[in-house]
Structures are given as structure tokens and as C-alpha cells.
Amino acid sequence: MFSTKRRQSIESITESKNVSAWESLILDLSETRREDDEMASDDDNSVGGRGFLNCADDDTSLSLSGSSNDEEKKGQKSDLPEFMKNIHQDNDAAASSNDGEETGRQGCPDPLSLYRNISQTNNTMSTLSSVDASSSQTTPTTLESPSQLKDWIAYCSAQHPPHVNYMGRKMDETYTLKAAQIALSLSKNLGRQFEQEKYAKSSHEDLISCEDIVVDNVIVTNVDGGEAALGSTSSPGGATNHRSGGNTERRQVLAMGMILYELFTQGTPPPRQIQESLKSSGSVLSFGTSLRISEKSEEEEEDGDRKASGGHRRKNKDDDDDNDMNGEADHAAQESFVRKQRRRRCDEKGKEESVPTLLKQAGVPSSICRLISDMLSNRDDTDFGGLFQYDKAVSCFAEAIMDLDQMVDEPKGYLHDTIRLSAKPTVRNKLYSRQKELEQGIELARSSAGGYHKEEEGREEYIEACAMDTSSSVKQEVLVISGLEGEQRAGSGKSSLVNELITQLKSNGWESLHCKFDQIGRRQPLSTIASAFDSLFSSLLSTENTLGSGGSGTLGVMRTNLLKSFDEESFPILFHLMPNLRRVVSNDGNSTDMQQAEYVFDEFALISSKIRVHNLFYELLKAISDAPMLLFLDDLHWADSASLELITFLIDEMGASITDDPIKGTNVFIIGTVRTNEVDNSSDLADFLQQMRSCYNVTVTDMALQDLSSDDVNVMISEALCYSQRLTRSLAGTVHHKTEGNPFFIKEFLNDLTVENLLVYSFSEKMWEWDEELIESRTISDGVAEILTRKLLRLSKEQLSGIVMLSCFGSEVSLEVLALVRSSCGNLDIMNTLDYLAKVRLVERSDEKYCFVHDMILHAAQGAVDENERMIIMKELLQALLPHGYSDDTILFIVVDLISRVGADRVHDSETRLLYAQLNLTAAKKATNTTDFASASTCVKCGVSFLTVGHWESSYRLSLELFSQSALVEWALGNTEQLMSSLEEVFNNANRFEDTLRAARVKLAYLRMTGNCLAEAFDYGFQVLEHLGESFPATPKNGIIVQEMLGTKQLVTGPLNESKLKSLPEMTDSTKKEAMAFLEQMLICSYQSQSIYFPLLACRMVRISVQYGWTKTSCV
């Protein structure tokens, strides 16, 4: 590193003087810096390479000892600038003040004084450079279009100067955004012009060369709009350069990078090394921890060192033979030492003078630093075929435009250096690659709404035009959205697409009903659909309370339509299913007698009751859809049979109603989401879809969502990381390969990578780092479920217990229910646990409930613990909810669902088993009352499974009611085999005839409704009536019939009898009540068969009513 003469000089100084360690360090730095300057001089890079320890001349080094003579010092000082002489003056002062000290420290500057002088020198140099810069350019006072880019930079820099805070210098955000707009416009113009020149076949006189792409040639054509273009260009020399291959797009991008450097640093030109790299097409750019550009290649520099070493050996070739080997060894060691020192100095120098470092020191945002550095790190295409090309280098204008487009469109995320509060990716709650499907959904919605979307003045003309054109009649539109066809069918974004559609439609006056069906958790019958209506009423009431009375016109119109559509007998049924409807109908908040009435269900009018409930839902939907309504049926593959029957009825009725008014339409748009892999062709859903397609005036549109492409995944990841798409492209390809383009899988996979430190954000460098090879090597055998399971297992014991407990209720649970179990399962406060789970986006909290963010998280939570531990949690929940299940129907159905999942095999206490059986019986009766016979059948079967051995003796009344209820619901469902089995169980084990009457009525109804069993029904009915004390002749004659009719006439005619009939009491005799019920059934049988018993049965019912009082089956 050092020459022999200098080494000897240093050694003599250190030997003759008592030099301290600090002084030795200064000596070493001085000589090292001198060598740097000499090497820079050899490489023609001496300008700007010297520090305060070296002056313009090699012999003007700072003297740190007293060995130099005064003349030499004076000669040195005379050649120094004024501000550099301060250092030597302080040195002389320090030497004179230390005369009394030991000789070895004479003339040695105090470290603190030297540091003070260094700082003063640096400040002075900065001041001089700023003065020179300010004197060389005059800031314009006004700016008009068009203007030179340099004038634009000077003007905007004065208007928006950079500021300095505790983090250093920072460019003004307004200036940075305007500069990005200028850069984007210029890049687009240059890229477009290059493409035109690339394919031009005729004249090349107007082609642009790299020498033309400089700041002086850039014109800002629109100052306010941020538009720029290249102005004057060179003459045909550019064309020659282009044809020779030196004017490639890479080199034009490199030239463009230099313009951006000066643009974003507010007029500071790039380092001279970078400028000169454009002059040679073979310039080599080397990259270490930061960008460093050198005109000579690494191989050329090492070759130069070898030549120098070789020359030194040739110089000593005439020495005596004894010194040959020692000389060669010395030179070999020196050569190795020189290479190491040169490499170290180059690395340190590269870090100090690298493009990213210079840009960061200038306060340029990190995103712009990366773009400019990557543009300046470009190689020519012809250099070794791009073999040594920097992998992130910007090689074409399209890549630069991609970066700048993102920065201009979203400056907060991509341009400005906003402080990240988390080192995790944030996937945006938006749709990716679903714009076509969204537009199709909006068009179908407009079709369903008829002329609603027309402007007020154009609505009548639209309706008249439709009336003239019968082909334009409105049809009931139904959209069925299915998920992916690959392995990852869940998480394709079905619900997200519909939610975005709802958001856009609501801005146009639409309302929505969201029915979310659940695989887990048996709810109150028809509650999924009913709760959707109830939630809508609650939302409208809240809006009215917020805006004040009369603030919500929608609610007022809805209230008026409801009162017109329903009578006093209909409201109690709806109030039972939708409690908030009572508040909507009651305008003043006080319930009337009609609204306080309770619904009484006739269990033997099952068919008519079901039809009535279906009609009530249809009339309710019509009453509230004066404005367009979207009915969202989410996860139809989990819908129960009762809900599917109701939905089929609604669609069929709406299609039929269009026949009466083919122009107006129903104002209802129905969307259903399904996973086709969850059901087979024989399922209820397949039958439902087939029936829906066959409905009159109904158009069913199928929409299958495809997985995201690699480009779509890149956009998604780029926005999640707030990182350029150019830089995330390779990561997106790996993620796409792993996730198959499933949106939900992508989100969870990115989060998993950050947890495993495979995707890391560097806060110091403000950039993301990842290892694609490690990411690619990860094996995920079970897809997103495996990732979610790992995610849950990272939770604490209390948090895991909380989310497992939540999964026991299904996809959602109300805050009211959670309040009852808040101290269960070892959680002192389940609310705090769930709030944390909401922060980490595992669950969501609304005003009234907690729900899982996605069904896949629900399934992962169920599998996060083993079966035994989950059973323990469900039993604890049962104990907490049991006391409340008797008074609250919602709690009751949650309890019986938990009971069914615990199972009879895991409950051994006889009292507990009987309690669970009784609760299921109660739930079955309530389900029957709402015509949900499938749920009622499930409850009955579950209740029977909990009966103990010998239950007819130990639990007679419970067993009788369970099997009688089973016979009723199985008859309603048409399950003949189960019906007969339940009837036989009752008839064989009943202790009294009266205990069989309910089952007997079911059997009579079954025989009556079976076409070829009317004769058997007559025989069986008369047998039962005879046991009830009402006998009839086997073969009635005409005389007996006439006599019976005349006697009945005398009972009901005359003033006294009419007055008596009006004051009849209610029947209290239970035997006669049962007789009246069977007489009604027999009367229907005789009417169906035109039997002669008809008048006898009717007269008998009148006589019993007059004598014992009236019942609901009385005809008086």
C-alpha cells in the first residue's frame, strides 16, 4: 500500500517520537488517503476524491509532528485556501502552548480542536458549494407553459423547498408529486417514440439518440398538468448511432434515469462517473451493497494491478540471486495486501458515493431512490448478452412507467415515505380481476328493477316504450355465483363480489337482505331468512332515530305498505319471527291490541299452515320492495330444506307476478352463492336449482369465478406491500404457484411468510426482502387450512380457547349469548379475548354479534383442538346456557344444537339425559309451529336418542310426547316408514286410550290424504268416535238422516235459540273436544268420497257445540 520511502519516513517518526495511538491513527489515515488520491489520479478520478487531510498537491499533507521546517509549513500554507489555513494555525498554537510538556507531544493538535476544525471546514465547504450553486442559476419569478425543465425545477424548488427534521433532509411532498407527474409524462412520450422508431422502415433522420435525452432538451409543455416532452434533438447523427446498435432502449432508459436524478434532487446533476457511463456502450456497472458505477471493469483493474506488480519485479530482476526469492515473496504479499486494501476502499467509497446514498441524503423518497438506482444500473444489451445484468435493473420504459403510474395514482402508498406501523402486508379489502363480473351483476340488477334506474323525467317514456315492445318485458333475474373448480374452491371471493355490488347499488337507492346460511349451529326455524328481514327493520329504525322522525322516507313508505298488506291475524305470525317488525308497524312506539296478539298454531292444519307462512313472506317482500331490493342468499349449500322450499316459493311467485305487470317487474334481484363441490346431484340444493330454473318468467344466470392470474396476484401483492409491481413480480409468480390464485389463500400465505421471516420489511432501508428459493421450497399439503391451523396454534392458551369456543356456535354469535358464557372455558373475560382476535383479523365484530372473517377460519378453529377438548368446551357452554333455554327460543335452539353435537354416547347421567330429551321435545314443537318440519324431526330423533333403557316405565309421559310428535312431523314430511314406526311405538306402549288420541288423529289424517285408503279411513275414524261416545249407524237410512237434520234445525232456529247461540261458552270437556276434532276429519273424508254420512256428521257437530260450547272446529 505504502511506498518504501514513505514507510521508512513513518517508521522514523514513530521511532523518534512518542507518538500516541490516536496520532498513529491519524498518520495511517493520512497516508491511506494519499494512496487513494494517487490511485484515483492514475484512474483519472482524482477530482473530488480528496478530503481535508489532503490538498490539491501531494506534498501539502497536514504535518502532525514538529519535524517539518517552517519554510515547508509556510509553503504549504500559502497554497491552501483561506478556510483550510485555520487547521494549521490551530496546530501552531497548540505547539507553542505545549512547550513545557514532553517532546513527543509538541505540535500535536488536540483531538477536540481538530474535530472542531473539521466541522468548521465541512460547514464552510457546504456554504461555498451552496453559494456557487445559487450564483450559477437564477430562480424565475413566474412560470408559463411551455418552459424549460431546468426553469421548472428552479421555480418549483423555490416554491416547495425541502425541509429538515430529526430524520434528516426530506423533499417536499407537493414537489415530489409534481416531479413524478413530469417524469411519467416524459417516460410515456419517450417510450412511445422509441416504439415508433423501432418499427420504422423508412427515414431515420428524426430518430432520438441517447445524447439527446438530457435535461436541457426537456420541455414542460403543461406546467399545471405535469406534461413534458423532449424538445430539440440532434441531427442525423442520432440515426447513425441508432442503426449501429448503440442507441438501445436500455441506454435511453439510462439517460432518462439521469434526468430523473436531477429532477428529484431539485437540480443536482448526477455524479460524473454516472454521466460518463453513457458514453461507452461497454461500461461495466458493479453492484455491492449499494450501487457504484466504474468506467473500468473489475477484471481490468485487477489486470492493471498485476501489470504494475509485474513491472516492479522486472525492475528488480538484476538484483543478486539471494534477494530473488525474498523479493518475490514480498511482492506477492504486497500484491495481496494491495488488492484487499483497494477492494475495501472501493467498497467504502462506493457506499459514500452510491446513487441510493446520494439520493437519500438529498431527501428523495425511497421509492424514487429505488427507481432511479435501478434505471442507472442498466447495462447495454450487447454486453455479454446481458449475462451480468442487475436483476432489478429497469431495462425498458414500460417498467419505469409502471412504477411512476403507481406513484402518481397513489402517492400516499407508493411515493411518499409514510411510516409503516406494521411489518406485515395489508391486503386491501377490494376486488381483484372481478370488474367484468361486477358489471354483469349491475346490469342484471338494472334489468330486475325495470324503469327504476331511469331519471324521473324519462321513466314514463321508458315504460311506454316497453309497453310497445313486448320483447323488452322484465323477467325475474336470479344470479348464481359458484366458486373455483380446482382444489381451493373456498375463498374465491364470492361474498366479496356481492358485497361490492351491494355497496354500489345502495348508492343508487337500493336496500338489501343478507341471508347467511351456516353449516354448524342449528338455529331457530326459518330464522336465517327471518333474521335478514329483522336486521333490515333494525337498520331502518336506527336511521330514523338518528335523523329524527320523518327522516327516513323509506321506513314511512314501508310502514304504510305493511298496514295495507296484512290483517290482524297475520301480524302475530310475523311478529313471532321478526320482533323488530312490531316496532316498524307501531308508528308512535305503543303496541296496539292487534300487535300484542299471540300466534296460535294448529298442528293438524300443517299443509295449510305452511302455505300461509310462505304467502306471508311473499307479501312481506312485496311490501318492503317499493324501492329496489337485493336478496343475497349466501352459502346456499348450507341452507336447510325449509329455507330452500320458502325460497323456491318466493321465486316462483315473483315470476308469476310479472305476468300481470310485465313492465314494472318485482324490484327484487336475487343472488345466491354456492360451492358446487359441497353437494352432489341428489342433494336438496340440486333439486332447488332445478326447480328454480323451471319457474315461469325467471332467468337464472350462472357465474363461475376463476382464479387470479399471475398478473392479478402481482397487483394484489404490490398493493399489500405498497411496493412497485416491477419489484414484486417474481414474488407474485412464486405465490401464484403455491396458492393457485385463490384470493383468500394468497392473503393468508403472505401473512404466514411474514411470521416465518421469509418476507421481512426493513424499517431502516424502507424495503421488503424475501428469499424466493426458500418460499418455493415450502410444502403446503393441505392448502390454506394448514396455514390457518398453524396460525391458530400460535395463539395463547386463552386466545385459542376463545376462538374454539366461538366456533362451537357456528359462523356467528350474538353479544347477548356471549354475555351468558363470558366466564366459561377458563376465560375470565371472553370479550377481551375476542377483541384481540378481531384485531388480528380472525373474527369481526359488529354492533350485535361476533362472526368469523371466513368459513375456512371457522373450520380451522374446529380442528385446532382434539375431540375430547372440544367436548369439554361444549359441555361447559351447555351448563352456562341451560338455565336460559326455557325462556328464550334463540338460546333454546343453540342449546339443543350443542346437545346434538355432544351426543348421547358422551352423557351417562340419567337425569341429564332426560333433561336433554325434554329440551329437544320443546324445540321440536316450536319448529313444528313455524312449519320447519325437518328441524323438528332432527330434534325429535335427538331427544329419543337420550331416552334411557326402560323409558316407557321410567319416563312414560316424555316418551309418549316424543313419539307422538315424531309421528306428526314425519307425516308432514311424507316419511311413511318413520311415521308407521312411531305410531306403532305409541299404540303398543300407551297405558290408556286417551293417550293414543293424538297419534290416532295423525293416522286418520294420513289415511285420509292417501287416495286409495278412504274406506280404511272411515272404518278407523268411526272406531275412534265410538270410544269417544259418538256412535253412528253402520248403514244409515234416509229416514234417520231426515230426522237428524230436522232435530238440528229446531236447536238453532227461533229467537231464543239464536240468542243462546251468541252466548255459547267455550268448550271445556276434553273428551268432546277430541270428538269434535275427529268429526271434522271424518266430515272432510265424507265430502271427498261424497258419502251419505256427511249430513249426519255435520248435525252431530252442531248438537255437541250447542250442548257443550264452541271450539275452533264448531260451525255455529
Coordinates of N, CA, C and O in Angstrom, one line a residue, residues 77 106 185 211 257 364 387 390 449 538 1071:
K77 N 1.1 26.3 3.6 CA 0.0 27.2 3.9 C -0.3 28.2 2.8 O -1.5 28.6 2.6
Q106 N 4.9 17.7 21.3 CA 4.9 19.0 20.8 C 4.3 19.1 19.4 O 4.7 18.2 18.5
S185 N -45.0 11.6 -17.6 CA -45.4 12.1 -18.9 C -44.2 12.0 -19.9 O -44.3 11.5 -21.0
E211 N -27.7 10.9 -26.6 CA -27.2 12.2 -26.3 C -28.2 13.3 -26.3 O -28.1 14.3 -25.7
G257 N -32.9 8.0 -16.6 CA -32.6 8.0 -15.2 C -31.8 9.2 -14.7 O -31.9 9.7 -13.6
V364 N -34.7 12.4 -1.1 CA -35.6 11.8 -2.1 C -36.3 10.6 -1.5 O -35.7 9.8 -0.8
L387 N -25.6 -11.1 -19.5 CA -25.3 -12.1 -18.5 C -25.1 -11.6 -17.1 O -25.5 -12.2 -16.1
Y390 N -27.9 -6.5 -13.8 CA -28.5 -6.4 -12.5 C -30.0 -6.9 -12.5 O -30.7 -6.4 -13.4
A449 N -84.9 -4.2 -11.8 CA -85.6 -3.0 -11.3 C -86.4 -2.3 -12.3 O -87.1 -1.4 -12.0
S538 N -84.3 -3.3 11.8 CA -83.5 -2.7 12.8 C -82.6 -1.5 12.3 O -82.5 -0.5 12.9
T1071 N -113.0 -34.7 26.4 CA -113.4 -35.8 25.5 C -114.2 -35.3 24.3 O -114.1 -35.7 23.2

